[in-house]
Amino acid sequence: MIPYDTYFGYQHRYEDSYAGLPIVEIAPEEQEIADPASVAVRISSGWDDYEIEEAFDALLARVDTAKVPALVIGGWGNCYETSSEQIVGLLADNAAWFPGLRSLFVGAISSDEAEISWIQQSDVTSLLEAFPRLERLEVRGGTGLGLRPVRHESLRMLRFETGGLPAKVVRAIGACDLPALEHLDLWLGIQEYGGDATVADLAPILSGDRLPTLRHLGLQDSEIQDEIAAAVASAPVVARLESLALSMGMLTDAGAEALLGGQPLTHLNRLDLHHHFLTDAMVARVTEALPGVEVDLSEQEKARDHGDGDVWRYVAVGE
């Protein structure tokens, strides 16, 4: 598998590195980048100072973009009122300037700029169509997000970080042909913020039919985490995985019981269940059942009882 960064939450905005490369920000008033092949270039709007298109124009004018291997797109101005459509269009329309681009992150925006579910995204299909050699695509923010089924021969990592991933996007991912994909992460989120995907929407992904090389699957941050765990327990794709993430969601003992009662997971190198609602007894059971697997059971949460019989659980990333 290709190396990938460790993600501790959506506030991580790749200030230091991305795709194993140090990040250098390009802005209209800044100097040229001496060796663009050795860095990940980040552009964003300067809020009142300059617009995202000015930063993009500076990138084209002052950097040998043919050598740029990785791009990080930060805020595009008032990104909770304006969608990413303009910057996505600029990237797709100017793809010929970036023949060496292999890694792309759209929406590296921290919560002090805009909460994850405030970020206005757009249809990102054109990025996959315009960059057939892209190996890594990551998108933060699910509001307004769109995707159409495509075939992409080179993509090895696909990640969507959202507080609510639309079901239509989940279905489109399942309908894509991605023969090289090794790593898939979906932060599914909650209904309140547009996360309306069901287990049925995930079925094509869980079958693995269009994902012959998948080695890591993350179905995370979900309020139906127990249902997802039960589906994963018998999913054909699991047998070929090296790592599995069902973290950040509302996983309870019922979901963990389904996992333990399903197909063997002892072939996994890593099982990520962090941010969960398991009891101490179930934590012990999971640990004992998978002695050779690195199991992350950190962030053991407690359901909140409001005293009226309503027990409240929560995902790690919502708004």
Short mmCIF file of C-alpha atoms in Angstrom, two decimals:
data_model
loop_
_atom_site.label_atom_id
_atom_site.label_comp_id
_atom_site.label_asym_id
_atom_site.label_seq_id
_atom_site.Cartn_x
_atom_site.Cartn_y
_atom_site.Cartn_z
CA MET A 1 0.00 0.00 0.00
CA ILE A 2 1.08 3.59 -0.53
CA PRO A 3 2.04 5.48 2.63
CA TYR A 4 -0.70 7.62 4.12
CA ASP A 5 -0.85 10.12 6.94
CA THR A 6 -2.39 9.36 10.32
CA TYR A 7 -5.64 11.22 10.83
CA PHE A 8 -6.52 12.38 14.31
CA GLY A 9 -9.60 14.36 13.31
CA TYR A 10 -10.87 16.91 10.90
CA GLN A 11 -9.00 19.84 12.49
CA HIS A 12 -5.78 18.48 10.99
CA ARG A 13 -5.27 20.67 7.92
CA TYR A 14 -1.89 19.50 6.68
CA GLU A 15 -0.07 22.57 7.87
CA ASP A 16 3.24 20.74 7.89
CA SER A 17 3.06 17.89 5.39
CA TYR A 18 0.82 16.13 2.91
CA ALA A 19 1.41 12.90 0.99
CA GLY A 20 4.79 12.62 2.69
CA LEU A 21 5.95 16.02 1.45
CA PRO A 22 6.47 19.31 3.30
CA ILE A 23 3.84 21.91 2.52
CA VAL A 24 4.71 25.26 0.96
CA GLU A 25 1.99 27.90 0.63
CA ILE A 26 1.89 29.96 -2.55
CA ALA A 27 0.26 33.39 -2.50
CA PRO A 28 0.30 36.32 -4.95
CA GLU A 29 2.94 38.28 -3.05
CA GLU A 30 5.25 35.40 -2.18
CA GLN A 31 8.43 34.26 -3.91
CA GLU A 32 8.78 31.35 -6.30
CA ILE A 33 9.21 27.77 -5.16
CA ALA A 34 12.71 26.63 -6.03
CA ASP A 35 12.04 22.89 -6.19
CA PRO A 36 8.31 22.19 -6.67
CA ALA A 37 8.95 18.47 -7.13
CA SER A 38 9.95 18.15 -3.47
CA VAL A 39 6.94 19.81 -1.84
CA ALA A 40 3.17 19.80 -1.63
CA VAL A 41 1.89 23.17 -2.77
CA ARG A 42 -0.97 24.74 -0.81
CA ILE A 43 -3.16 27.53 -2.09
CA SER A 44 -6.08 29.26 -0.44
CA SER A 45 -7.82 32.60 -0.43
CA GLY A 46 -6.38 35.39 1.68
CA TRP A 47 -9.86 36.34 2.86
CA ASP A 48 -9.84 40.13 2.42
CA ASP A 49 -6.34 40.18 0.91
CA TYR A 50 -6.83 38.09 -2.24
CA GLU A 51 -9.18 35.57 -3.83
CA ILE A 52 -8.51 31.89 -4.50
CA GLU A 53 -8.25 32.53 -8.25
CA GLU A 54 -5.45 35.05 -7.60
CA ALA A 55 -3.52 32.42 -5.66
CA PHE A 56 -4.16 29.92 -8.46
CA ASP A 57 -2.94 32.43 -11.08
CA ALA A 58 0.21 32.99 -8.99
CA LEU A 59 0.75 29.23 -8.91
CA LEU A 60 0.58 29.01 -12.71
CA ALA A 61 2.76 32.07 -13.20
CA ARG A 62 5.56 31.48 -10.73
CA VAL A 63 5.83 27.72 -10.22
CA ASP A 64 6.91 25.01 -12.65
CA THR A 65 3.60 23.24 -12.24
CA ALA A 66 4.68 20.33 -14.42
CA LYS A 67 6.79 19.20 -11.47
CA VAL A 68 4.14 19.62 -8.73
CA PRO A 69 3.27 16.18 -7.27
CA ALA A 70 0.73 17.29 -4.65
CA LEU A 71 -1.76 20.12 -4.22
CA VAL A 72 -3.60 21.15 -1.07
CA ILE A 73 -6.57 23.47 -1.55
CA GLY A 74 -7.49 25.46 1.54
CA GLY A 75 -10.31 27.94 1.94
CA TRP A 76 -11.83 29.58 -1.14
CA GLY A 77 -12.99 32.75 0.59
CA ASN A 78 -16.32 32.55 2.36
CA CYS A 79 -16.42 28.78 2.00
CA TYR A 80 -19.59 28.42 4.06
CA GLU A 81 -21.51 30.52 1.52
CA THR A 82 -19.53 29.89 -1.68
CA SER A 83 -19.02 26.38 -3.07
CA SER A 84 -15.81 24.83 -4.33
CA GLU A 85 -17.17 24.85 -7.88
CA GLN A 86 -14.86 27.64 -9.05
CA ILE A 87 -11.61 26.11 -7.79
CA VAL A 88 -12.65 22.63 -8.96
CA GLY A 89 -13.31 24.11 -12.38
CA LEU A 90 -9.97 25.94 -12.43
CA LEU A 91 -8.15 22.73 -11.59
CA ALA A 92 -10.00 20.65 -14.17
CA ASP A 93 -9.69 23.26 -16.91
CA ASN A 94 -5.95 23.64 -16.33
CA ALA A 95 -5.09 19.98 -15.79
CA ALA A 96 -2.60 20.08 -18.66
CA TRP A 97 -0.40 22.34 -16.54
CA PHE A 98 -0.08 19.59 -13.88
CA PRO A 99 1.07 16.41 -15.65
CA GLY A 100 2.91 15.22 -12.53
CA LEU A 101 0.07 15.74 -10.06
CA ARG A 102 -0.57 12.58 -8.05
CA SER A 103 -2.15 13.79 -4.77
CA LEU A 104 -4.94 16.34 -4.30
CA PHE A 105 -6.80 17.54 -1.21
CA VAL A 106 -9.79 19.83 -1.69
CA GLY A 107 -11.01 21.57 1.45
CA ALA A 108 -8.10 21.53 3.90
CA ILE A 109 -10.05 23.94 6.09
CA SER A 110 -9.88 23.88 9.87
CA SER A 111 -12.81 24.44 12.23
CA ASP A 112 -11.65 27.96 13.11
CA GLU A 113 -12.25 28.87 9.44
CA ALA A 114 -15.43 26.84 8.92
CA GLU A 115 -16.93 23.85 10.67
CA ILE A 116 -16.77 20.75 8.50
CA SER A 117 -20.49 20.73 7.74
CA TRP A 118 -20.45 24.40 6.81
CA ILE A 119 -17.97 23.85 3.99
CA GLN A 120 -19.79 24.19 0.68
CA GLN A 121 -18.46 21.60 -1.74
CA SER A 122 -19.50 20.81 -5.33
CA ASP A 123 -19.38 17.96 -7.83
CA VAL A 124 -15.79 16.68 -7.87
CA THR A 125 -16.16 14.19 -10.73
CA SER A 126 -14.34 16.49 -13.14
CA LEU A 127 -11.18 16.16 -11.06
CA LEU A 128 -11.06 12.41 -11.65
CA GLU A 129 -11.86 12.89 -15.31
CA ALA A 130 -9.25 15.63 -15.82
CA PHE A 131 -6.45 13.88 -13.91
CA PRO A 132 -6.35 10.24 -15.10
CA ARG A 133 -2.99 9.70 -13.36
CA LEU A 134 -4.13 10.99 -9.98
CA GLU A 135 -3.39 8.47 -7.22
CA ARG A 136 -4.88 10.20 -4.20
CA LEU A 137 -8.01 12.36 -3.85
CA GLU A 138 -9.30 13.69 -0.55
CA VAL A 139 -12.23 15.99 0.05
CA ARG A 140 -13.38 17.65 3.27
CA GLY A 141 -16.99 18.79 3.61
CA GLY A 142 -20.17 17.09 2.43
CA THR A 143 -22.61 19.96 1.91
CA GLY A 144 -23.30 20.26 -1.81
CA LEU A 145 -20.88 17.44 -2.59
CA GLY A 146 -21.50 15.54 -5.80
CA LEU A 147 -19.95 12.62 -7.65
CA ARG A 148 -20.87 10.66 -10.77
CA PRO A 149 -19.77 7.06 -11.41
CA VAL A 150 -16.48 6.97 -13.33
CA ARG A 151 -13.73 4.54 -14.15
CA HIS A 152 -10.30 5.63 -12.96
CA GLU A 153 -7.31 3.40 -13.58
CA SER A 154 -4.76 5.09 -11.28
CA LEU A 155 -6.55 6.15 -8.09
CA ARG A 156 -5.13 4.37 -5.06
CA MET A 157 -6.61 6.42 -2.20
CA LEU A 158 -10.03 8.05 -1.93
CA ARG A 159 -11.16 9.83 1.23
CA PHE A 160 -14.22 11.89 2.06
CA GLU A 161 -14.19 13.67 5.43
CA THR A 162 -17.69 14.93 6.22
CA GLY A 163 -20.16 15.46 9.01
CA GLY A 164 -22.78 14.12 6.62
CA LEU A 165 -21.97 12.25 3.40
CA PRO A 166 -24.92 12.27 0.97
CA ALA A 167 -26.28 8.85 0.03
CA LYS A 168 -26.06 9.75 -3.66
CA VAL A 169 -22.29 10.16 -3.27
CA VAL A 170 -21.99 6.83 -1.47
CA ARG A 171 -23.93 5.15 -4.26
CA ALA A 172 -21.74 6.83 -6.88
CA ILE A 173 -18.59 5.55 -5.15
CA GLY A 174 -20.05 2.06 -5.20
CA ALA A 175 -20.77 2.39 -8.91
CA CYS A 176 -17.27 3.62 -9.81
CA ASP A 177 -14.75 1.22 -11.32
CA LEU A 178 -11.55 1.75 -9.34
CA PRO A 179 -9.25 -1.18 -10.15
CA ALA A 180 -6.19 0.32 -8.42
CA LEU A 181 -7.88 1.61 -5.25
CA GLU A 182 -6.19 0.40 -2.07
CA HIS A 183 -7.52 2.82 0.54
CA LEU A 184 -11.10 4.08 0.96
CA ASP A 185 -12.30 6.23 3.87
CA LEU A 186 -15.85 7.53 4.19
CA TRP A 187 -16.89 9.72 7.12
CA LEU A 188 -20.63 9.09 6.84
CA GLY A 189 -21.84 11.54 9.46
CA ILE A 190 -25.39 12.15 10.59
CA GLN A 191 -28.79 12.86 9.03
CA GLU A 192 -28.89 16.40 10.45
CA TYR A 193 -25.98 17.34 8.21
CA GLY A 194 -26.97 15.34 5.16
CA GLY A 195 -25.56 11.92 6.08
CA ASP A 196 -28.51 9.90 4.81
CA ALA A 197 -26.71 6.79 3.53
CA THR A 198 -28.07 3.41 4.55
CA VAL A 199 -26.44 -0.01 4.71
CA ALA A 200 -28.13 -0.79 1.39
CA ASP A 201 -26.27 2.16 -0.17
CA LEU A 202 -22.99 0.63 1.02
CA ALA A 203 -23.71 -2.83 -0.43
CA PRO A 204 -21.71 -2.39 -3.68
CA ILE A 205 -18.68 -1.26 -1.68
CA LEU A 206 -19.00 -4.13 0.77
CA SER A 207 -19.19 -6.61 -2.09
CA GLY A 208 -15.80 -5.41 -3.33
CA ASP A 209 -16.68 -6.30 -6.92
CA ARG A 210 -15.35 -3.03 -8.34
CA LEU A 211 -12.55 -2.73 -5.80
CA PRO A 212 -10.26 -5.69 -6.51
CA THR A 213 -7.16 -4.22 -4.84
CA LEU A 214 -8.75 -2.63 -1.75
CA ARG A 215 -6.66 -3.17 1.39
CA HIS A 216 -8.09 -0.56 3.77
CA LEU A 217 -11.75 0.30 4.30
CA GLY A 218 -13.03 3.00 6.62
CA LEU A 219 -16.78 3.39 7.20
CA GLN A 220 -16.68 5.87 10.03
CA ASP A 221 -18.38 8.62 12.01
CA SER A 222 -21.83 7.10 11.60
CA GLU A 223 -24.94 7.14 13.75
CA ILE A 224 -25.82 3.71 12.28
CA GLN A 225 -22.42 2.24 13.16
CA ASP A 226 -23.99 -0.88 14.68
CA GLU A 227 -25.85 -1.64 11.45
CA ILE A 228 -22.68 -1.06 9.46
CA ALA A 229 -20.73 -3.39 11.75
CA ALA A 230 -23.34 -6.10 11.25
CA ALA A 231 -23.10 -5.70 7.47
CA VAL A 232 -19.31 -5.72 7.55
CA ALA A 233 -19.38 -8.96 9.54
CA SER A 234 -20.45 -10.85 6.42
CA ALA A 235 -19.12 -8.53 3.69
CA PRO A 236 -17.02 -10.27 0.99
CA VAL A 237 -14.56 -7.36 0.75
CA VAL A 238 -13.36 -7.89 4.32
CA ALA A 239 -11.44 -11.07 3.52
CA ARG A 240 -8.90 -9.14 1.44
CA LEU A 241 -8.46 -6.18 3.79
CA GLU A 242 -5.37 -5.46 5.83
CA SER A 243 -7.01 -2.76 7.94
CA LEU A 244 -10.57 -1.83 8.81
CA ALA A 245 -11.89 1.34 10.47
CA LEU A 246 -15.35 1.48 12.05
CA SER A 247 -14.35 4.32 14.32
CA MET A 248 -15.70 7.75 15.29
CA GLY A 249 -19.33 6.62 15.33
CA MET A 250 -22.01 5.35 17.72
CA LEU A 251 -20.76 1.75 17.97
CA THR A 252 -22.23 -0.16 20.91
CA ASP A 253 -21.94 -3.70 22.26
CA ALA A 254 -24.53 -4.83 19.71
CA GLY A 255 -22.31 -3.84 16.81
CA ALA A 256 -19.22 -5.34 18.39
CA GLU A 257 -21.13 -8.56 19.07
CA ALA A 258 -22.06 -8.75 15.39
CA LEU A 259 -18.43 -8.26 14.39
CA LEU A 260 -17.20 -10.99 16.73
CA GLY A 261 -19.94 -13.35 15.53
CA GLY A 262 -19.21 -12.82 11.86
CA GLN A 263 -16.35 -13.81 9.59
CA PRO A 264 -12.85 -14.03 11.13
CA LEU A 265 -10.97 -10.76 11.50
CA THR A 266 -7.71 -12.29 12.65
CA HIS A 267 -6.11 -11.67 9.25
CA LEU A 268 -6.28 -7.91 9.80
CA ASN A 269 -3.20 -5.94 10.78
CA ARG A 270 -5.31 -3.20 12.32
CA LEU A 271 -8.89 -2.68 13.48
CA ASP A 272 -9.75 0.93 14.35
CA LEU A 273 -12.76 1.31 16.65
CA HIS A 274 -11.76 4.50 18.45
CA HIS A 275 -14.56 6.73 19.72
CA HIS A 276 -17.04 4.02 20.67
CA PHE A 277 -19.71 3.23 23.27
CA LEU A 278 -18.61 -0.29 24.26
CA THR A 279 -18.81 -1.48 27.83
CA ASP A 280 -15.63 -2.49 29.65
CA ALA A 281 -16.61 -6.14 29.29
CA MET A 282 -16.97 -5.84 25.52
CA VAL A 283 -13.68 -3.96 25.21
CA ALA A 284 -12.04 -6.92 26.94
CA ARG A 285 -13.83 -9.42 24.68
CA VAL A 286 -12.75 -7.68 21.48
CA THR A 287 -9.17 -7.42 22.67
CA GLU A 288 -9.03 -11.08 23.67
CA ALA A 289 -10.66 -12.26 20.43
CA LEU A 290 -8.04 -10.56 18.24
CA PRO A 291 -4.69 -11.11 19.95
CA GLY A 292 -2.59 -10.63 16.82
CA VAL A 293 -4.45 -7.54 15.59
CA GLU A 294 -3.63 -3.96 16.54
CA VAL A 295 -7.02 -2.86 17.87
CA ASP A 296 -7.64 0.80 18.67
CA LEU A 297 -10.30 0.99 21.36
CA SER A 298 -9.36 4.43 22.62
CA GLU A 299 -11.89 7.18 23.34
CA GLN A 300 -14.39 5.01 25.18
CA GLU A 301 -17.44 7.28 25.39
CA LYS A 302 -20.40 7.14 27.74
CA ALA A 303 -23.97 7.53 26.55
CA ARG A 304 -25.74 10.45 28.14
CA ASP A 305 -29.04 9.72 29.88
CA HIS A 306 -31.21 12.80 30.07
CA GLY A 307 -33.42 11.17 32.69
CA ASP A 308 -36.47 10.79 30.48
CA GLY A 309 -35.46 7.42 29.05
CA ASP A 310 -33.72 9.09 26.13
CA VAL A 311 -30.12 7.89 25.88
CA TRP A 312 -27.97 10.11 23.68
CA ARG A 313 -24.90 8.98 21.76
CA TYR A 314 -22.90 11.07 19.35
CA VAL A 315 -20.44 10.79 16.50
CA ALA A 316 -16.96 12.29 16.71
CA VAL A 317 -17.49 14.76 13.83
CA GLY A 318 -20.87 16.29 13.13
CA GLU A 319 -21.16 20.00 12.66
#
